mmCIF file with all atom_site columns, C-alpha atoms in Angstrom:
data_model
loop_
_atom_site.group_PDB
_atom_site.id
_atom_site.type_symbol
_atom_site.label_atom_id
_atom_site.label_alt_id
_atom_site.label_comp_id
_atom_site.label_asym_id
_atom_site.label_entity_id
_atom_site.label_seq_id
_atom_site.pdbx_PDB_ins_code
_atom_site.Cartn_x
_atom_site.Cartn_y
_atom_site.Cartn_z
_atom_site.occupancy
_atom_site.B_iso_or_equiv
_atom_site.pdbx_formal_charge
_atom_site.auth_seq_id
_atom_site.auth_comp_id
_atom_site.auth_asym_id
_atom_site.auth_atom_id
_atom_site.pdbx_PDB_model_num
ATOM 1   C CA . MET A 1 1   ? 8.622  35.313 -12.011 1.00 0.00 ? 1159 MET A CA 1
ATOM 2   C CA . SER A 1 2   ? 7.947  31.574 -11.853 1.00 0.00 ? 1160 SER A CA 1
ATOM 3   C CA . ALA A 1 3   ? 4.469  32.015 -13.320 1.00 0.00 ? 1161 ALA A CA 1
ATOM 4   C CA . ALA A 1 4   ? 5.867  33.885 -16.314 1.00 0.00 ? 1162 ALA A CA 1
ATOM 5   C CA . ALA A 1 5   ? 8.533  31.202 -16.849 1.00 0.00 ? 1163 ALA A CA 1
ATOM 6   C CA . LEU A 1 6   ? 5.930  28.442 -16.616 1.00 0.00 ? 1164 LEU A CA 1
ATOM 7   C CA . ALA A 1 7   ? 3.840  30.264 -19.211 1.00 0.00 ? 1165 ALA A CA 1
ATOM 8   C CA . ARG A 1 8   ? 6.824  30.530 -21.563 1.00 0.00 ? 1166 ARG A CA 1
ATOM 9   C CA . ILE A 1 9   ? 7.576  26.820 -21.126 1.00 0.00 ? 1167 ILE A CA 1
ATOM 10  C CA . GLY A 1 10  ? 3.940  26.012 -21.926 1.00 0.00 ? 1168 GLY A CA 1
ATOM 11  C CA . GLU A 1 11  ? 4.092  28.100 -25.116 1.00 0.00 ? 1169 GLU A CA 1
ATOM 12  C CA . ASP A 1 12  ? 7.385  26.600 -26.370 1.00 0.00 ? 1170 ASP A CA 1
ATOM 13  C CA . GLU A 1 13  ? 6.283  24.280 -29.173 1.00 0.00 ? 1171 GLU A CA 1
ATOM 14  C CA . SER A 1 14  ? 9.824  23.026 -29.768 1.00 0.00 ? 1172 SER A CA 1
ATOM 15  C CA . LEU A 1 15  ? 10.101 21.544 -26.264 1.00 0.00 ? 1173 LEU A CA 1
ATOM 16  C CA . PRO A 1 16  ? 9.351  17.767 -26.076 1.00 0.00 ? 1174 PRO A CA 1
ATOM 17  C CA . ASP A 1 17  ? 6.859  16.722 -23.384 1.00 0.00 ? 1175 ASP A CA 1
ATOM 18  C CA . ASP A 1 18  ? 9.445  14.990 -21.171 1.00 0.00 ? 1176 ASP A CA 1
ATOM 19  C CA . GLU A 1 19  ? 11.733 18.059 -21.257 1.00 0.00 ? 1177 GLU A CA 1
ATOM 20  C CA . ARG A 1 20  ? 8.732  20.310 -20.619 1.00 0.00 ? 1178 ARG A CA 1
ATOM 21  C CA . ALA A 1 21  ? 7.886  18.377 -17.433 1.00 0.00 ? 1179 ALA A CA 1
ATOM 22  C CA . HIS A 1 22  ? 11.488 18.603 -16.253 1.00 0.00 ? 1180 HIS A CA 1
ATOM 23  C CA . ALA A 1 23  ? 11.636 22.319 -17.034 1.00 0.00 ? 1181 ALA A CA 1
ATOM 24  C CA . ARG A 1 24  ? 8.418  22.997 -15.109 1.00 0.00 ? 1182 ARG A CA 1
ATOM 25  C CA . SER A 1 25  ? 9.758  21.114 -12.095 1.00 0.00 ? 1183 SER A CA 1
ATOM 26  C CA . ALA A 1 26  ? 13.066 22.985 -12.223 1.00 0.00 ? 1184 ALA A CA 1
ATOM 27  C CA . VAL A 1 27  ? 11.341 26.383 -12.488 1.00 0.00 ? 1185 VAL A CA 1
ATOM 28  C CA . ARG A 1 28  ? 9.139  25.635 -9.491  1.00 0.00 ? 1186 ARG A CA 1
ATOM 29  C CA . GLU A 1 29  ? 12.161 24.663 -7.371  1.00 0.00 ? 1187 GLU A CA 1
ATOM 30  C CA . ASP A 1 30  ? 14.723 27.319 -8.344  1.00 0.00 ? 1188 ASP A CA 1
ATOM 31  C CA . GLU A 1 31  ? 14.258 30.990 -9.176  1.00 0.00 ? 1189 GLU A CA 1
ATOM 32  C CA . ALA A 1 32  ? 17.487 30.951 -11.228 1.00 0.00 ? 1190 ALA A CA 1
ATOM 33  C CA . GLU A 1 33  ? 15.891 28.378 -13.492 1.00 0.00 ? 1191 GLU A CA 1
ATOM 34  C CA . ALA A 1 34  ? 12.833 30.607 -13.868 1.00 0.00 ? 1192 ALA A CA 1
ATOM 35  C CA . LEU A 1 35  ? 15.087 33.511 -14.790 1.00 0.00 ? 1193 LEU A CA 1
ATOM 36  C CA . ALA A 1 36  ? 16.904 31.341 -17.322 1.00 0.00 ? 1194 ALA A CA 1
ATOM 37  C CA . TYR A 1 37  ? 13.609 30.683 -19.150 1.00 0.00 ? 1195 TYR A CA 1
ATOM 38  C CA . LEU A 1 38  ? 12.743 34.391 -19.193 1.00 0.00 ? 1196 LEU A CA 1
ATOM 39  C CA . VAL A 1 39  ? 16.071 35.947 -20.222 1.00 0.00 ? 1197 VAL A CA 1
ATOM 40  C CA . GLU A 1 40  ? 17.954 34.996 -23.334 1.00 0.00 ? 1198 GLU A CA 1
ATOM 41  C CA . PRO A 1 41  ? 21.658 35.819 -22.703 1.00 0.00 ? 1199 PRO A CA 1
ATOM 42  C CA . PHE A 1 42  ? 22.320 36.193 -26.436 1.00 0.00 ? 1200 PHE A CA 1
ATOM 43  C CA . ASP A 1 43  ? 19.688 38.932 -26.665 1.00 0.00 ? 1201 ASP A CA 1
ATOM 44  C CA . LEU A 1 44  ? 21.410 40.836 -23.835 1.00 0.00 ? 1202 LEU A CA 1
ATOM 45  C CA . VAL A 1 45  ? 24.700 41.222 -25.690 1.00 0.00 ? 1203 VAL A CA 1
ATOM 46  C CA . LYS A 1 46  ? 23.926 40.856 -29.408 1.00 0.00 ? 1204 LYS A CA 1
ATOM 47  C CA . GLU A 1 47  ? 23.923 44.627 -29.988 1.00 0.00 ? 1205 GLU A CA 1
ATOM 48  C CA . VAL A 1 48  ? 27.121 45.292 -28.029 1.00 0.00 ? 1206 VAL A CA 1
ATOM 49  C CA . PRO A 1 49  ? 29.998 45.933 -30.473 1.00 0.00 ? 1207 PRO A CA 1
ATOM 50  C CA . GLY A 1 50  ? 32.957 43.588 -30.081 1.00 0.00 ? 1208 GLY A CA 1
ATOM 51  C CA . VAL A 1 51  ? 31.203 41.149 -27.758 1.00 0.00 ? 1209 VAL A CA 1
ATOM 52  C CA . GLU A 1 52  ? 30.501 37.590 -28.701 1.00 0.00 ? 1210 GLU A CA 1
ATOM 53  C CA . LEU A 1 53  ? 28.728 35.292 -26.247 1.00 0.00 ? 1211 LEU A CA 1
ATOM 54  C CA . ALA A 1 54  ? 30.587 32.025 -25.960 1.00 0.00 ? 1212 ALA A CA 1
ATOM 55  C CA . GLN A 1 55  ? 28.694 30.429 -23.095 1.00 0.00 ? 1213 GLN A CA 1
ATOM 56  C CA . ALA A 1 56  ? 25.998 31.332 -20.588 1.00 0.00 ? 1214 ALA A CA 1
ATOM 57  C CA . SER A 1 57  ? 24.838 29.636 -17.409 1.00 0.00 ? 1215 SER A CA 1
ATOM 58  C CA . TRP A 1 58  ? 22.708 30.475 -14.419 1.00 0.00 ? 1216 TRP A CA 1
ATOM 59  C CA . THR A 1 59  ? 23.247 29.605 -10.773 1.00 0.00 ? 1217 THR A CA 1
ATOM 60  C CA . SER A 1 60  ? 21.762 30.804 -7.537  1.00 0.00 ? 1218 SER A CA 1
ATOM 61  C CA . GLU A 1 61  ? 22.577 30.473 -3.908  1.00 0.00 ? 1219 GLU A CA 1
ATOM 62  C CA . LEU A 1 62  ? 20.709 31.400 -0.754  1.00 0.00 ? 1220 LEU A CA 1
ATOM 63  C CA . ILE A 1 63  ? 22.794 33.501 1.640   1.00 0.00 ? 1221 ILE A CA 1
ATOM 64  C CA . ASP A 1 64  ? 22.136 35.336 4.861   1.00 0.00 ? 1222 ASP A CA 1
ATOM 65  C CA . TYR A 1 65  ? 22.100 39.103 4.663   1.00 0.00 ? 1223 TYR A CA 1
ATOM 66  C CA . ASP A 1 66  ? 24.760 40.749 6.818   1.00 0.00 ? 1224 ASP A CA 1
ATOM 67  C CA . PRO A 1 67  ? 24.507 44.548 6.568   1.00 0.00 ? 1225 PRO A CA 1
ATOM 68  C CA . ASP A 1 68  ? 27.979 44.917 8.092   1.00 0.00 ? 1226 ASP A CA 1
ATOM 69  C CA . ALA A 1 69  ? 29.691 42.651 5.556   1.00 0.00 ? 1227 ALA A CA 1
ATOM 70  C CA . VAL A 1 70  ? 31.910 44.273 2.928   1.00 0.00 ? 1228 VAL A CA 1
ATOM 71  C CA . GLU A 1 71  ? 30.086 42.404 0.153   1.00 0.00 ? 1229 GLU A CA 1
ATOM 72  C CA . TRP A 1 72  ? 26.884 44.336 0.915   1.00 0.00 ? 1230 TRP A CA 1
ATOM 73  C CA . ALA A 1 73  ? 28.509 47.788 0.814   1.00 0.00 ? 1231 ALA A CA 1
ATOM 74  C CA . LEU A 1 74  ? 27.945 48.250 -2.899  1.00 0.00 ? 1232 LEU A CA 1
ATOM 75  C CA . ASP A 1 75  ? 27.125 51.945 -2.743  1.00 0.00 ? 1233 ASP A CA 1
ATOM 76  C CA . GLU A 1 76  ? 30.571 52.846 -1.412  1.00 0.00 ? 1234 GLU A CA 1
ATOM 77  C CA . ASP A 1 77  ? 32.165 52.104 -4.790  1.00 0.00 ? 1235 ASP A CA 1
ATOM 78  C CA . ASP A 1 78  ? 29.751 54.476 -6.535  1.00 0.00 ? 1236 ASP A CA 1
ATOM 79  C CA . GLU A 1 79  ? 31.166 57.542 -4.801  1.00 0.00 ? 1237 GLU A CA 1
ATOM 80  C CA . SER A 1 80  ? 33.568 59.445 -7.001  1.00 0.00 ? 1238 SER A CA 1
ATOM 81  C CA . ASP A 1 81  ? 35.492 62.694 -6.844  1.00 0.00 ? 1239 ASP A CA 1
ATOM 82  C CA . GLY A 1 82  ? 34.383 63.469 -10.387 1.00 0.00 ? 1240 GLY A CA 1
ATOM 83  C CA . GLU A 1 83  ? 37.631 62.431 -12.080 1.00 0.00 ? 1241 GLU A CA 1
ATOM 84  C CA . ASP A 1 84  ? 37.658 59.618 -14.591 1.00 0.00 ? 1242 ASP A CA 1
ATOM 85  C CA . ASP A 1 85  ? 40.673 57.472 -13.774 1.00 0.00 ? 1243 ASP A CA 1
ATOM 86  C CA . GLY A 1 86  ? 39.912 54.973 -16.561 1.00 0.00 ? 1244 GLY A CA 1
ATOM 87  C CA . GLU A 1 87  ? 40.346 51.892 -14.385 1.00 0.00 ? 1245 GLU A CA 1
ATOM 88  C CA . GLU A 1 88  ? 37.272 50.235 -15.880 1.00 0.00 ? 1246 GLU A CA 1
ATOM 89  C CA . ALA A 1 89  ? 37.975 51.267 -19.454 1.00 0.00 ? 1247 ALA A CA 1
ATOM 90  C CA . GLY A 1 90  ? 38.832 48.597 -21.965 1.00 0.00 ? 1248 GLY A CA 1
ATOM 91  C CA . VAL A 1 91  ? 41.500 48.730 -24.645 1.00 0.00 ? 1249 VAL A CA 1
ATOM 92  C CA . GLU A 1 92  ? 39.445 51.020 -26.856 1.00 0.00 ? 1250 GLU A CA 1
ATOM 93  C CA . GLY A 1 93  ? 38.138 53.142 -23.994 1.00 0.00 ? 1251 GLY A CA 1
ATOM 94  C CA . GLU A 1 94  ? 34.806 51.348 -23.649 1.00 0.00 ? 1252 GLU A CA 1
ATOM 95  C CA . VAL A 1 95  ? 33.788 50.341 -20.158 1.00 0.00 ? 1253 VAL A CA 1
ATOM 96  C CA . GLY A 1 96  ? 34.023 46.582 -19.819 1.00 0.00 ? 1254 GLY A CA 1
ATOM 97  C CA . ALA A 1 97  ? 35.169 46.141 -23.412 1.00 0.00 ? 1255 ALA A CA 1
ATOM 98  C CA . GLY A 1 98  ? 35.779 42.523 -24.286 1.00 0.00 ? 1256 GLY A CA 1
ATOM 99  C CA . ARG A 1 99  ? 34.519 41.137 -20.986 1.00 0.00 ? 1257 ARG A CA 1
ATOM 100 C CA . MET A 1 100 ? 31.494 39.008 -20.362 1.00 0.00 ? 1258 MET A CA 1
#
């Protein structure tokens, strides 16, 4: 991922040399920075009706994996009895409507 981000930074003609050096350093040190150079948040949501991106930021944090911790039990929420209870539905019935 870092190599792709470094390539994108190198190709960005609008980036001044001093900012380019800083960006390269940041990408080498932090994978979240590399991701930020590869993914344009606006492009992720521009086609979603009713969503307007006001701000985007990236952060990362190293944590220890604990398979017994509740935070790592993501698959448990995916189980369903087949009924749609609408808890995640927005005002107009769209999942996650109006949230970002």
